[in-house]
Structure formats: structure tokens, C-alpha cells
Amino acid sequence: MASFLRTKQAGMQKDLSAGILPGQFAPDEQARYGINSQVSCFAYDPVQSLLALGTRETKFGPGKIYIFGQSRVHKTLDPPRPTSFRELHFVANRLITLDSHNEVATWDLDSSSQNQNQKLAKYSYPGTTCLATDPMLDWAFIGSQMGDVFAYDLDRERPAPFRIPNLWAQHDSRTRGSSVVSLQLHPRDIGKLLIGYTHGAVIFSFKQNEAVKFFEYEVPAGAPGGNGEVAAAARKPRVTQAVWHPTGTFVLTAHEDGSLVFWDAKDGRLLMARSIYQVRVNEPGSSSKAGKGGVPVAPFVKIAWCCKGNPDDTALLIAGGNTVDDPQSGLTFIELGQTPVYATSSWDILAAHFEGKRRHTLQTPLVGVADFCLIPRASPYFAGAQDPIAVLTALTSGELITLSFPSGYPISPTNMLHPSVSFVHPFVQKIFVSSVARGRWLGMTENRNQGALLVTGGAEAPKRRKRWEARNIVQTVHADSTIRIWDLGHGDEIENPAQVQVDVARAVDRYQDVDVTAVDMAESTGEFAAGTVAGEVVIYKWGGNKYFGRDEVKALDPNPGGLTDISSRAEPSLKEGLQPFVLYEMMQGPISVVCVSDVGFVAAGSEGGFFSIVDLRGPSVIYSASVAEFAKPEKKGFLHKSHSSAPAGKEWPVVIEFGVMNLEGDSYSSIACFVGTNLGRVATFKLLPAGQGYTAKLAGVVSVGGGEKIVALCPINADDGKTAGATGPVVAGLREGHQVNGVLVAVTQSEVRIFKPATAKGASKSFDGQVCQSANVAAQDGDAVALVAIFSDRTTRAYSIPGLKEIGKSTLRLLDTERISSAVVAKTGDVIGWTGPSEITIFPVWGSGKALEPSQDTMINPELVLPPRPTISNLQWISGTQYVSPTDLDLLIGGPDRPPSKRMIAAAAAEQAEARGGAAGSSRAGGAAASQEGWGDYLTRQLNERTEKLNIMGDSMDNLQQSSANWAEDVNKYINKQKKSMLLGGIKKSFF
């Protein structure tokens, strides 16, 4: 009966929700975007071109692993128990992780795996401190707090019996608590491992199974050391990291006092001790930036010894090690240049080389650097530091920043990285969602000058064809005042996955205190507006940039209350895209809401209590007044007022919508602007033609919900439930007398009302004490519509129109209660809400209650193979360095009883196929047959072939011996013949 009465009160004859059954209101989780917690580690695979991010466990969720490829390609790995990830390493087609539970795990990334969270193996080592891998090897090396180094067999997925004891404790029995702080394999000779202990560094030889060199740094009395503290006694600063030179000729140890010490790896000689600022800090009397008494030095976080395509041309990239009073924060780059020829250079020349050619800082925001990851062009070797083009940096605040290498210019993640990465690059502060026509969005592909894409791997899984003509376009507002605009999708094929970016700070020509508070995008035209906390509204239009390639920002005079052309503030690198059009300096407090229509109007409200309408055809401001004035009954006809004696800040607009319909008492349809305030009032304005432009006239004000904030205003057609929006075709039809029988659905925090604007009472329903945070009239598959609302208790409910009967109710437990007020309901019935500080989820309410399905994207391209690992040079081999192959290392670590690994079998099959020579077809057949045999058959065949080769060699030696004997016999006969001839010749000469 109540629903029937509301239908009559609303003046609507048709049930617009007919056909929607209660069982159809069952939200599915469709997708997630963003990062669930704070990023703790990352890794990059230059062969497959994939980026992996690991997070730590926080109150917002457990640690996870995110793997991103090109465009929207992604995969999420969920651990079986809550944990935090400490290290990530790509090895072949697997991801190796080390977590806070000291667990080393192997995850399958192969495209053949259908189980998203397939963890191939795991093993826990007590007191794990670090993990070292190599893209070419089947071994992972784990350092421990006790100083031992363990080996884990990645191929057999089990711990190996091999263990390196605490070498430093054996070297110096007086040391206590010497734990492993870093591990790194020799960049060319895999038979050597550099182990960094807290008291020094050691080079371990797998071939000799012993330490071959020890490095211990001591600062003599009177020397300043890395922190400039001159002490009367010698001291031995602890090691924080040890790294190889890219050729393995030298070793660098970093110490807790800020010293960087360079060593000759061959004879252990100390070549140079320096800090970031000064050189020869281990010599008494040397100068120091810190001066006498010293200044505290930040600990080293990470050091990478980088090189160009030529491994001898090197530089250092350092996080940490700078003094706490250094005005520049970020990564320190020390260019060393071409390494002198070791064999022909004196010790002085080598020492002078490590003084460096130049030093500069890759600047980051004024927070500490927590970690960094280099992005090399092609090679996965040299510790991932050969020929890098960029560096991905994690800040202590949890944000990410990408910098070009080595110049240090910021690289925008727009269209360079997955949209989820941009949620922390920098942090997303607000999200807004607009329904944009598919045709309009397909044409919104910006043309921007940018470098090579950083991540290009993987392939998207096929998805169903488009489901909705209207696309849910999200606008993410970031901490640096940039706004990124992209398609959330409907679980279907996203035809235009590209992102569009606008820079509000550049548009207002101010880079401090630029906080974006409100944005909106037009559905059909793609025009865009953004409001700031300073009371400015920036309006953008799609088009070309006449200032492309030129940075010609013109100084413009302030224009409070007026419009200013800001087209000259377009980004120089943007050839086509959303270009700044005009700036409206409303200057009446922070902008609380903006709305962009499809027919050339932009409306804005401010927390100062003012409301304005801008006509873009001029452009011109056609209306500006105080809410306190036009809300008074006696001021209904008030027009073109810009000041008010009423107290500002008490009531202000919070929702604005444009529509076309017959207003109460009118026999014609007109363009209307509906304004909802924080005190529950709804004002309706008529926009009427006047000469070459339009004027705005207040049609009426009505109070809804007893003073509660307006949450949503939805103008709909009372005949079919479709949106009664102000679109181009509808407005064009007004000249021909077309009419729209419309009503307004107004939702406050406490009730919903359906009425004929401007002042009709209509029908209403209370929410029974629940606080509504967001609502919209959403279309279900077909022609039916319903009101979908989100409440503060994380429930979402659907109500019929016009009866306002509850159709269904569901609890969305994943939503963050602290940010429930920022949730959005789209016109398609999708609920978009926050699950944490940097992650959103999408729930289509017309579903079947399904949980989020794993990504079926393909991550690994089997046609991309690892390049050969760099090996020792001919000169190193001649000088006595023994070459250790991966097969030799497998034997040294795994022992003779370890079956051949998959890599060994594949390599042997390839070698045999190549050795047979034959036709290409026969070679492929031989390779396939060899790859299918068991390891026992493989070993038997190898033994037989080697025996056969030895027999052939024996026969060859026998033939050589026989041939040599015959040759010697012939020589003897020839010599005897010559002797006989000489003797007979002498006799003949004597007698004749």
C-alpha cells in the first residue's frame, strides 16, 4: 500500500522497476585496481618485460605480489598465510620470493599454469637476511644471521645439501655476531660468490670450496672516515653491502659510517676509501665535508654498480649515505667513467679512477628512499644494472616515483605503467566516476611525446565484447595535482585502455598548495573541469596544442570572478589531448562541486556558499550568487548577484546536475540546473536563450530530508526511466517543441524523494536511521531501472521507482569503513569503493554474488629466451682463471647424485642436435627425441658417446704412432743409402 501511495504522490503512472527480481540484486566483485598495502620490494625482468611489486602486511591487508605487463595485463599472487614480502627475483619463468617468515618460495608464471596462486615450492631458513639468484642458474643462495650461506635447488624445488659456513668466524675467531648482509655472484665467473659480512667481505670459490680473499676495512687514528669523525683510535666500521664491479675486477664495500671502499679483487689491496662527498677518508689529516666532530650520516639503503653497454664504463647509484643536513634528497649518482686497463695501470691510476668524474643527485620528494629498482634495456645480468634507462624508486612514505637514468627527470606513469601502479605513483587522494559515451571515449586517445615503454610483456586474456555503450570513466586525483582519466571497464573488452592526463598545477601556474577538490567530465563532449581548494575552476577541452614543443607559459594577471584564457599553459609534450581552455577564479572558498554539461555549460559551487554557471560559448559567467540569497523565498527571482550580506560558509552546494524536462506548471521543456546543498535544499534554475547566449533564472527551492546533506540528484524520464540529461539531440529538439516528462530523484543522507521540480512535494521514503553515502538511478539489463544506494554500514540496497520499495540488500564487507563516504554508484549499477588507502574495487550490483575471479592473462612469452650469460675474458683465462660452467656449478653444489636439471637436459639436447649437423628437420626431430628421454637414458647415452669418442681417439693415436714409426724407418733407410753412396764415391775417387 505504501508503494502504491508513493506512485500516486510522485505523479508517475508506470512502474519503472518492473521485471527486477530480488534475486537479481547480488553484487559480484568484478575487478580491483591499485595496491592493497605499502610497497616493500619490487623486481623487473627485462627479457619478458614484466614488473613485480611486493607489499607488506598492514591493517589494510596481507602482503601480496602484483605482476604487471603491458596495458592492463596483470596477475596477483596471494600467499596462503598473512606475510610481508622482503625480496623478489625473476629467474627464468619463475618468481622467487623471500618473506617476513624467512620463507623462500617459488611461484610459477608460465602461461601454461591455470592456477593463479600456484606456489611450486617453499622452504623456511632460520634467521634469513638476504637472497641472491641469477637468471641463468637453478640455485638460490640464502644468507643467515648466523653467518652461514645455504643453497636452494630451484629446479628440484628443495634445499641442497651444500652449505658455506661462517667464513669470517673461521678467519677471525675473536669476532662475534658476524651475520651475512649481502650476497652477489661474480658478474662473469659464476664460480665465485661475494659474501658481505658485518665485519668484512669474502670472495668464496665454489671450485676450490674455500675463501680466496678477505676484505676488512679499518679507519686509522686521525682519519675522518665516511662521517668525518676524527678519532684518536683506529676503528672498523661495519659493512652494510658488498658489490662487484661489472667486470669483477674490483669489489666495493659500503660501511655504516658512510665510507665507500674500493678493493682490488685479485690481491685484496685497498685502492680508495671515500664518502659520497670526499675522497681518501681513510688517510689521517684528509678533509671532510662533515668537518671536525662530524655530522650524522644516513645509512646506506642500497648501492648498484651500473654500467653502459660496455661493462668497463661504470657509475654508482646510491640510496643513503648522505648527511642528514643535505638540502638535496634522493639518489646519488657518481660517474666513474671508463675503467683503466688493469694490467697496464698503476695503483695510483686505479685509485684516482675511483675519485669519480662527476656527482649529481636524482632528486625525489623530501622523504627518504626505501629502495630502488633499475630498468635495464635488455640484459638481465650484471645484477640488473647494465644500460638502465630508468629507475623505479620507493619512498619511505610508501609512494613510488620513476626517474630517467641517469638524468633523474621524473617519468609520468601515464600509459607507461599499469593503472594500478599509478595509485601509489604518487598516492591517489580522490576518485570520481563519469559515464562517458563509448564513441566519445574511443576518440580520446592523447598524443604525447614520451620515451620507450617500460613494461611491454604479457598478453591479455580474451574477454567478452562490450556490455554497455556508456563507459565508466574514472578520474583519479593524485597528490601532485595530476589527474589521470581511464576506463574502469565492465568486465568486458576495453577497447581504449589508454589513460588521459591533465596537470592542474601547470594550468593554474602554481605548484604549491594545489589541492584538487572536485572534478567532472561531460558524457558526450568529453569536456572536463577541475576545482581547487583555492577556489579556482580549470576547464579543459579536447583538441590540438598550438604550443606543442614550446614551453611558453605566459604570466597572466589575477582575475577574481572572471574568466582567463589559459591555452598557453598547455603541456609542451602533449600534441593532442585535454588542453586547458579557461580558468574561472571564483575565489569564494574551496570548490565543493563542479558539473559539466553536454550542451556547453559548467556549474560550480564553493564552500564559501556561492554558486556560478559558466557558458562556454562566450565563454562568460551567466550566473553567480550566494546560496543564502537565492534560498530565501523573497529572493526567488534574484539574478546576477555576486555578493551577499548573509554569513558565508553555512550552506553550500554539494551536488549539481543538468537536465531537460517540463518543470512544475510549465507546458514546455527547458534546460534546468539542479543544485543540492549540504542542508538538504534543492534549487532549480532555468537556462533560457537570450540573444546570442543564455540567462539563468531561479525557478524554485525545496527542502528535502530535514536538513540532511543532499547525496544525489538524478533527473529521469518518468515514462521510461532513462536519464533526462541535457544532451545535444534533446536540446536541439526543444526548438521543435519536443517535451520531456521528467521527475527528479533527490537523495539525502536520511531519505529519498521523487518529485516534479521545482517545488512539488512528491513521494518520499526514510532510510530508517541508516546514513546514505552515495546513490544513483541505475539501469538493469533491459529497460528497468532502480535506485541503488550505499550506506555507512557498508550495505548497498536497491529501491523500486516510483514505489521506493526495497528490492534487495547486500553487505559489501570489503569496503573500507573510513572511506565509505567516497564510494560511487555509477549509472550502470556498478559500485566503486575503496578497500584501503590505495585500492578500489568494483561491484556490479546486478549479478550472482560471485567473488573476484583470478586473472587469466598470459605473463610468459615462450619465444623470448635468456641471452647467454657473460663469461670470463680470454685474458682472464690465460692468466689462470678457471672457467666454471653452469653444469660444473650444478655438480659442485648439487653433488654427483643430483639428477640433471631441466635446463641441463634441454641444453644437452640442443648441443646434440647441433653436433649432428643434418638437415633442419632432422635436427628438430633429434632435439625433440632427446628432450623426451629420461635422465637415466640421457646419462647412459652420454657415457656411451664419450667412450666411443675415447676409442676413436685411441685408434687415432695408434695410427699416429704407426705412421710415425714408418716415417722414422724411411728416414733411416734414406740416411744409410746416403752414407753408402758417400763411401763408394770416396773409394772410386781414390782408385780411379
Short mmCIF file of C-alpha atoms in Angstrom, two decimals, residues 366-775:
data_model
loop_
_atom_site.label_atom_id
_atom_site.label_comp_id
_atom_site.label_asym_id
_atom_site.label_seq_id
_atom_site.Cartn_x
_atom_site.Cartn_y
_atom_site.Cartn_z
CA LEU A 366 61.65 15.44 0.72
CA VAL A 367 61.28 11.96 2.17
CA GLY A 368 63.73 9.11 2.44
CA VAL A 369 64.36 6.48 -0.22
CA ALA A 370 63.37 2.97 0.91
CA ASP A 371 64.50 1.03 -2.18
CA PHE A 372 65.06 1.33 -5.91
CA CYS A 373 64.95 -0.93 -8.94
CA LEU A 374 66.81 -0.23 -12.18
CA ILE A 375 65.04 -0.77 -15.52
CA PRO A 376 67.70 -2.11 -17.95
CA ARG A 377 67.16 -2.03 -21.69
CA ALA A 378 67.78 -5.70 -22.41
CA SER A 379 70.25 -7.58 -20.23
CA PRO A 380 69.12 -9.34 -17.04
CA TYR A 381 72.73 -9.81 -15.95
CA PHE A 382 75.23 -7.58 -14.13
CA ALA A 383 72.83 -7.53 -11.17
CA GLY A 384 70.21 -5.90 -13.41
CA ALA A 385 72.36 -2.77 -13.75
CA GLN A 386 73.60 -2.86 -17.36
CA ASP A 387 72.48 0.02 -19.56
CA PRO A 388 69.46 1.12 -17.49
CA ILE A 389 67.03 3.64 -18.94
CA ALA A 390 65.06 4.40 -15.77
CA VAL A 391 64.97 3.77 -12.05
CA LEU A 392 61.82 2.97 -10.09
CA THR A 393 62.16 4.37 -6.57
CA ALA A 394 60.16 3.53 -3.47
CA LEU A 395 59.95 6.28 -0.85
CA THR A 396 59.62 5.79 2.87
CA SER A 397 56.13 7.33 2.60
CA GLY A 398 55.06 4.30 0.54
CA GLU A 399 54.87 6.17 -2.75
CA LEU A 400 56.69 5.30 -5.96
CA ILE A 401 58.46 7.63 -8.35
CA THR A 402 60.06 6.82 -11.70
CA LEU A 403 63.13 8.76 -12.80
CA SER A 404 65.05 8.76 -16.05
CA PHE A 405 68.58 7.39 -15.80
CA PRO A 406 71.00 8.97 -15.28
CA SER A 407 69.48 12.46 -15.71
CA GLY A 408 66.89 12.00 -12.96
CA TYR A 409 63.92 13.63 -14.70
CA PRO A 410 60.52 12.43 -13.40
CA ILE A 411 58.72 9.99 -15.71
CA SER A 412 54.95 10.02 -15.57
CA PRO A 413 53.39 6.55 -15.21
CA THR A 414 50.57 7.56 -17.55
CA ASN A 415 50.45 4.95 -20.33
CA MET A 416 53.84 3.70 -19.14
CA LEU A 417 52.74 1.52 -16.24
CA HIS A 418 49.56 -0.34 -15.29
CA PRO A 419 46.85 1.94 -13.83
CA SER A 420 47.14 0.07 -10.51
CA VAL A 421 50.74 1.25 -10.15
CA SER A 422 49.63 4.86 -10.61
CA PHE A 423 47.57 4.61 -7.39
CA VAL A 424 50.85 4.92 -5.47
CA HIS A 425 52.70 6.99 -8.07
CA PRO A 426 52.03 9.28 -6.22
CA PHE A 427 49.10 8.47 -3.93
CA VAL A 428 45.56 8.82 -5.23
CA GLN A 429 43.64 11.16 -2.95
CA LYS A 430 40.18 11.13 -4.55
CA ILE A 431 38.29 9.33 -7.27
CA PHE A 432 35.36 10.49 -9.38
CA VAL A 433 33.44 8.44 -11.94
CA SER A 434 31.60 9.70 -15.02
CA SER A 435 29.58 7.81 -17.60
CA VAL A 436 31.02 8.72 -20.98
CA ALA A 437 29.60 7.63 -24.31
CA ARG A 438 31.58 4.82 -25.92
CA GLY A 439 32.05 6.69 -29.19
CA ARG A 440 33.41 9.76 -27.42
CA TRP A 441 35.81 7.71 -25.30
CA LEU A 442 37.17 5.77 -28.27
CA GLY A 443 38.27 9.07 -29.76
CA MET A 444 40.00 10.25 -26.60
CA THR A 445 43.48 8.85 -27.20
CA GLU A 446 46.01 11.50 -26.38
CA ASN A 447 49.15 12.04 -28.46
CA ARG A 448 52.03 12.77 -26.13
CA ASN A 449 55.79 12.73 -26.58
CA GLN A 450 57.23 10.10 -24.27
CA GLY A 451 60.11 7.68 -24.20
CA ALA A 452 60.13 3.95 -24.80
CA LEU A 453 57.57 1.97 -22.86
CA LEU A 454 58.99 0.50 -19.67
CA VAL A 455 56.77 -2.60 -19.48
CA THR A 456 55.69 -4.37 -22.67
CA GLY A 457 55.34 -8.03 -21.69
CA GLY A 458 52.41 -10.40 -21.31
CA ALA A 459 49.18 -10.75 -23.25
CA GLU A 460 45.61 -10.08 -22.16
CA ALA A 461 43.17 -12.95 -21.94
CA PRO A 462 40.16 -12.77 -24.25
CA LYS A 463 37.12 -11.12 -22.69
CA ARG A 464 33.50 -10.75 -23.69
CA ARG A 465 32.56 -7.98 -26.04
CA LYS A 466 31.36 -4.64 -24.76
CA ARG A 467 28.38 -4.81 -22.43
CA TRP A 468 27.44 -1.13 -22.07
CA GLU A 469 27.50 1.75 -24.50
CA ALA A 470 28.30 4.07 -21.59
CA ARG A 471 31.80 3.57 -20.23
CA ASN A 472 32.64 4.11 -16.56
CA ILE A 473 35.48 6.61 -16.81
CA VAL A 474 37.32 7.15 -13.56
CA GLN A 475 39.21 10.34 -12.73
CA THR A 476 41.93 9.74 -10.13
CA VAL A 477 43.25 12.83 -8.37
CA HIS A 478 46.87 12.44 -7.26
CA ALA A 479 48.93 14.17 -4.60
CA ASP A 480 50.97 16.05 -7.23
CA SER A 481 47.75 17.64 -8.61
CA THR A 482 47.76 15.48 -11.75
CA ILE A 483 44.53 13.78 -12.78
CA ARG A 484 44.52 10.53 -14.73
CA ILE A 485 41.42 9.52 -16.64
CA TRP A 486 40.79 5.95 -17.83
CA ASP A 487 38.17 3.26 -18.40
CA LEU A 488 37.29 1.02 -15.47
CA GLY A 489 35.56 -1.43 -17.79
CA HIS A 490 32.54 -3.65 -17.17
CA GLY A 491 34.40 -6.94 -17.07
CA ASP A 492 34.41 -6.77 -20.86
CA GLU A 493 36.91 -5.98 -23.56
CA ILE A 494 38.26 -2.47 -23.01
CA GLU A 495 38.54 -1.02 -26.49
CA ASN A 496 40.50 2.04 -25.41
CA PRO A 497 42.71 1.11 -22.43
CA ALA A 498 44.83 4.27 -22.70
CA GLN A 499 44.97 6.91 -19.99
CA VAL A 500 44.46 10.65 -20.35
CA GLN A 501 46.35 13.05 -18.07
CA VAL A 502 45.85 16.68 -17.08
CA ASP A 503 48.17 18.75 -14.91
CA VAL A 504 46.15 21.18 -12.81
CA ALA A 505 49.23 22.74 -11.20
CA ARG A 506 50.53 23.82 -14.61
CA ALA A 507 47.11 25.14 -15.61
CA VAL A 508 46.93 27.43 -12.57
CA ASP A 509 50.67 28.23 -12.87
CA ARG A 510 51.27 27.36 -9.24
CA TYR A 511 52.98 24.28 -7.83
CA GLN A 512 52.35 24.80 -4.15
CA ASP A 513 49.06 24.31 -2.32
CA VAL A 514 47.27 22.96 -5.37
CA ASP A 515 44.70 20.58 -3.95
CA VAL A 516 42.05 19.36 -6.37
CA THR A 517 38.69 19.09 -4.58
CA ALA A 518 36.14 18.36 -7.35
CA VAL A 519 36.15 17.18 -10.98
CA ASP A 520 33.61 16.21 -13.64
CA MET A 521 33.55 15.11 -17.28
CA ALA A 522 30.78 15.61 -19.84
CA GLU A 523 29.20 12.43 -21.15
CA SER A 524 29.15 13.21 -24.88
CA THR A 525 31.64 16.03 -25.47
CA GLY A 526 34.43 14.91 -23.14
CA GLU A 527 34.85 18.43 -21.77
CA PHE A 528 36.41 18.37 -18.33
CA ALA A 529 36.57 20.66 -15.29
CA ALA A 530 38.53 20.56 -12.04
CA GLY A 531 38.09 22.71 -8.93
CA THR A 532 40.78 23.52 -6.38
CA VAL A 533 40.93 24.33 -2.70
CA ALA A 534 41.88 27.91 -3.59
CA GLY A 535 38.54 28.49 -5.33
CA GLU A 536 39.67 28.07 -8.95
CA VAL A 537 37.88 26.10 -11.67
CA VAL A 538 40.02 24.88 -14.58
CA ILE A 539 38.08 23.96 -17.72
CA TYR A 540 39.62 21.68 -20.36
CA LYS A 541 38.60 20.92 -23.94
CA TRP A 542 39.79 18.15 -26.23
CA GLY A 543 41.91 19.33 -29.13
CA GLY A 544 45.34 20.03 -30.51
CA ASN A 545 48.05 22.06 -28.84
CA LYS A 546 49.15 25.10 -30.80
CA TYR A 547 52.04 25.48 -28.36
CA PHE A 548 53.27 21.91 -28.90
CA GLY A 549 57.00 21.63 -28.35
CA ARG A 550 57.23 25.12 -26.81
CA ASP A 551 57.20 25.88 -23.13
CA GLU A 552 55.63 29.34 -23.33
CA VAL A 553 53.70 29.81 -20.12
CA LYS A 554 52.54 33.42 -20.17
CA ALA A 555 52.30 35.46 -16.99
CA LEU A 556 48.62 36.28 -16.56
CA ASP A 557 47.15 38.87 -14.22
CA PRO A 558 44.76 37.71 -11.48
CA ASN A 559 41.11 37.95 -12.48
CA PRO A 560 38.89 37.24 -9.45
CA GLY A 561 35.35 36.43 -10.50
CA GLY A 562 36.28 36.40 -14.20
CA LEU A 563 37.47 34.03 -16.91
CA THR A 564 41.03 33.88 -18.21
CA ASP A 565 42.32 32.20 -21.36
CA ILE A 566 44.98 29.68 -20.24
CA SER A 567 45.59 27.86 -23.52
CA SER A 568 49.24 28.92 -23.35
CA ARG A 569 49.66 26.73 -20.26
CA ALA A 570 49.24 23.52 -22.23
CA GLU A 571 51.89 20.88 -21.66
CA PRO A 572 54.65 21.16 -24.32
CA SER A 573 54.82 17.39 -24.76
CA LEU A 574 51.06 16.99 -25.36
CA LYS A 575 50.24 17.26 -29.06
CA GLU A 576 46.59 16.25 -28.78
CA GLY A 577 44.51 15.69 -25.68
CA LEU A 578 42.65 17.58 -22.98
CA GLN A 579 44.02 21.13 -23.28
CA PRO A 580 43.49 23.90 -20.72
CA PHE A 581 40.79 26.23 -22.03
CA VAL A 582 39.77 28.83 -19.44
CA LEU A 583 40.35 29.48 -15.75
CA TYR A 584 37.44 30.69 -13.65
CA GLU A 585 38.74 32.33 -10.48
CA MET A 586 35.65 32.01 -8.34
CA MET A 587 37.70 32.72 -5.18
CA GLN A 588 34.87 32.05 -2.74
CA GLY A 589 36.43 29.25 -0.75
CA PRO A 590 37.30 25.68 -1.80
CA ILE A 591 35.33 24.37 -4.74
CA SER A 592 32.88 21.80 -3.40
CA VAL A 593 31.34 20.55 -6.66
CA VAL A 594 31.60 21.06 -10.43
CA CYS A 595 29.34 19.76 -13.18
CA VAL A 596 29.99 19.84 -16.93
CA SER A 597 27.00 19.51 -19.25
CA ASP A 598 26.95 18.22 -22.82
CA VAL A 599 25.48 21.50 -24.08
CA GLY A 600 28.23 23.94 -23.15
CA PHE A 601 27.53 24.83 -19.51
CA VAL A 602 29.76 24.38 -16.46
CA ALA A 603 28.39 24.91 -12.97
CA ALA A 604 30.44 25.18 -9.80
CA GLY A 605 29.75 25.60 -6.10
CA SER A 606 32.12 26.60 -3.32
CA GLU A 607 32.26 26.04 0.40
CA GLY A 608 32.00 29.79 0.77
CA GLY A 609 28.35 29.37 -0.15
CA PHE A 610 28.45 30.59 -3.76
CA PHE A 611 27.16 29.08 -6.97
CA SER A 612 28.06 30.02 -10.56
CA ILE A 613 27.17 28.95 -14.09
CA VAL A 614 29.62 29.44 -16.98
CA ASP A 615 28.51 29.41 -20.61
CA LEU A 616 31.42 28.06 -22.70
CA ARG A 617 30.09 29.64 -25.88
CA GLY A 618 31.47 33.02 -24.83
CA PRO A 619 32.86 32.00 -22.60
CA SER A 620 31.10 34.03 -19.95
CA VAL A 621 29.75 33.78 -16.42
CA ILE A 622 25.97 33.94 -16.80
CA TYR A 623 25.07 33.48 -13.14
CA SER A 624 26.81 33.94 -9.80
CA ALA A 625 25.07 34.28 -6.46
CA SER A 626 25.18 33.27 -2.83
CA VAL A 627 23.22 30.20 -1.79
CA ALA A 628 21.97 32.09 1.22
CA GLU A 629 20.34 34.67 -1.08
CA PHE A 630 18.65 32.51 -3.67
CA ALA A 631 17.39 30.13 -0.95
CA LYS A 632 15.25 32.92 0.57
CA PRO A 633 11.63 32.87 -0.66
CA GLU A 634 11.62 36.56 -1.28
CA LYS A 635 14.68 36.28 -3.50
CA LYS A 636 13.29 33.69 -5.91
CA GLY A 637 13.83 35.88 -8.90
CA PHE A 638 17.23 37.12 -7.87
CA LEU A 639 19.57 37.30 -10.83
CA HIS A 640 23.20 38.23 -11.44
CA LYS A 641 24.10 38.90 -7.82
CA SER A 642 27.69 38.32 -6.79
CA HIS A 643 27.76 39.40 -3.16
CA SER A 644 25.67 38.67 -0.09
CA SER A 645 25.37 40.02 3.39
CA ALA A 646 24.34 36.57 4.66
CA PRO A 647 27.00 34.71 6.61
CA ALA A 648 29.14 32.63 4.23
CA GLY A 649 30.17 29.07 4.89
CA LYS A 650 26.97 27.81 6.50
CA GLU A 651 25.32 26.40 3.42
CA TRP A 652 26.97 25.49 0.14
CA PRO A 653 26.32 23.38 -2.97
CA VAL A 654 27.38 19.74 -2.82
CA VAL A 655 25.59 18.22 -5.86
CA ILE A 656 24.84 19.76 -9.27
CA GLU A 657 23.10 18.17 -12.25
CA PHE A 658 21.81 19.43 -15.60
CA GLY A 659 18.65 18.09 -17.19
CA VAL A 660 15.86 18.78 -19.65
CA MET A 661 12.21 18.40 -18.62
CA ASN A 662 8.89 20.13 -18.07
CA LEU A 663 9.13 21.97 -14.78
CA GLU A 664 6.16 22.29 -12.46
CA GLY A 665 3.46 24.44 -14.05
CA ASP A 666 5.20 24.66 -17.45
CA SER A 667 3.75 23.40 -20.71
CA TYR A 668 7.17 23.22 -22.37
CA SER A 669 10.51 21.63 -21.59
CA SER A 670 13.57 23.67 -20.77
CA ILE A 671 17.18 23.22 -19.74
CA ALA A 672 17.36 23.01 -15.96
CA CYS A 673 20.19 23.09 -13.48
CA PHE A 674 19.54 21.36 -10.14
CA VAL A 675 21.63 22.37 -7.14
CA GLY A 676 21.65 20.41 -3.87
CA THR A 677 23.15 21.84 -0.69
CA ASN A 678 24.66 20.47 2.48
CA LEU A 679 21.49 21.48 4.39
CA GLY A 680 19.11 19.47 2.25
CA ARG A 681 17.80 22.18 -0.08
CA VAL A 682 17.33 21.67 -3.83
CA ALA A 683 17.30 24.74 -6.04
CA THR A 684 16.15 24.57 -9.66
CA PHE A 685 17.36 27.03 -12.30
CA LYS A 686 16.01 27.54 -15.80
CA LEU A 687 18.53 28.25 -18.55
CA LEU A 688 16.78 30.32 -21.18
CA PRO A 689 18.04 31.71 -24.52
CA ALA A 690 18.72 35.43 -24.52
CA GLY A 691 20.11 36.94 -27.68
CA GLN A 692 23.34 35.18 -28.57
CA GLY A 693 23.62 33.50 -25.21
CA TYR A 694 21.69 32.23 -22.22
CA THR A 695 20.48 33.56 -18.91
CA ALA A 696 19.80 31.68 -15.69
CA LYS A 697 16.63 32.17 -13.65
CA LEU A 698 15.80 30.62 -10.30
CA ALA A 699 12.63 28.54 -10.65
CA GLY A 700 12.26 27.46 -7.04
CA VAL A 701 13.78 25.96 -3.91
CA VAL A 702 12.53 22.96 -1.94
CA SER A 703 13.78 21.42 1.29
CA VAL A 704 14.38 17.65 1.29
CA GLY A 705 15.24 15.37 4.19
CA GLY A 706 15.01 17.72 7.12
CA GLY A 707 18.35 19.46 6.77
CA GLU A 708 20.49 16.44 5.84
CA LYS A 709 23.11 16.75 3.08
CA ILE A 710 21.99 16.06 -0.46
CA VAL A 711 23.77 12.93 -1.72
CA ALA A 712 22.46 12.61 -5.27
CA LEU A 713 20.19 14.35 -7.78
CA CYS A 714 19.00 12.19 -10.67
CA PRO A 715 16.73 13.71 -13.35
CA ILE A 716 14.90 10.87 -15.13
CA ASN A 717 12.21 10.47 -17.74
CA ALA A 718 9.01 9.45 -15.97
CA ASP A 719 7.89 7.40 -18.97
CA ASP A 720 10.85 5.07 -19.49
CA GLY A 721 13.27 5.75 -16.59
CA LYS A 722 16.11 6.86 -18.81
CA THR A 723 18.25 9.80 -17.77
CA ALA A 724 16.64 13.15 -18.60
CA GLY A 725 20.04 14.67 -19.26
CA ALA A 726 20.81 17.83 -21.16
CA THR A 727 22.28 16.29 -24.30
CA GLY A 728 22.76 17.84 -27.71
CA PRO A 729 19.95 15.99 -29.53
CA VAL A 730 17.44 16.61 -26.71
CA VAL A 731 18.23 20.34 -26.51
CA ALA A 732 18.03 20.62 -30.29
CA GLY A 733 14.56 19.10 -30.13
CA LEU A 734 13.35 21.87 -27.82
CA ARG A 735 13.19 24.26 -30.77
CA GLU A 736 10.73 21.87 -32.40
CA GLY A 737 8.56 21.72 -29.30
CA HIS A 738 9.66 18.32 -28.04
CA GLN A 739 8.86 17.74 -24.40
CA VAL A 740 10.29 15.52 -21.69
CA ASN A 741 8.03 14.32 -18.90
CA GLY A 742 10.66 14.24 -16.20
CA VAL A 743 10.96 13.94 -12.45
CA LEU A 744 13.85 14.47 -10.07
CA VAL A 745 15.06 11.77 -7.71
CA ALA A 746 16.68 13.58 -4.77
CA VAL A 747 18.57 11.50 -2.21
CA THR A 748 19.72 12.84 1.15
CA GLN A 749 21.58 11.06 3.93
CA SER A 750 18.25 10.18 5.58
CA GLU A 751 15.62 9.87 2.84
CA VAL A 752 14.82 9.78 -0.86
CA ARG A 753 12.20 11.92 -2.62
CA ILE A 754 10.77 11.72 -6.13
CA PHE A 755 9.08 14.94 -7.26
CA LYS A 756 8.39 17.27 -10.15
CA PRO A 757 10.78 20.23 -9.92
CA ALA A 758 10.88 22.88 -8.76
CA THR A 759 8.71 22.74 -5.63
CA ALA A 760 6.30 19.80 -5.81
CA LYS A 761 6.11 17.62 -2.72
CA GLY A 762 6.17 14.23 -4.49
CA ALA A 763 6.79 10.90 -2.77
CA SER A 764 9.44 10.15 -0.15
CA LYS A 765 10.85 7.31 1.91
CA SER A 766 13.03 7.35 5.01
CA PHE A 767 16.11 5.15 5.31
CA ASP A 768 15.17 4.15 8.89
CA GLY A 769 18.20 5.56 10.66
CA GLN A 770 20.81 4.42 8.14
CA VAL A 771 23.09 7.10 6.68
CA CYS A 772 23.21 7.09 2.90
CA GLN A 773 26.62 7.99 1.48
CA SER A 774 26.08 7.68 -2.27
CA ALA A 775 23.24 6.86 -4.66
#
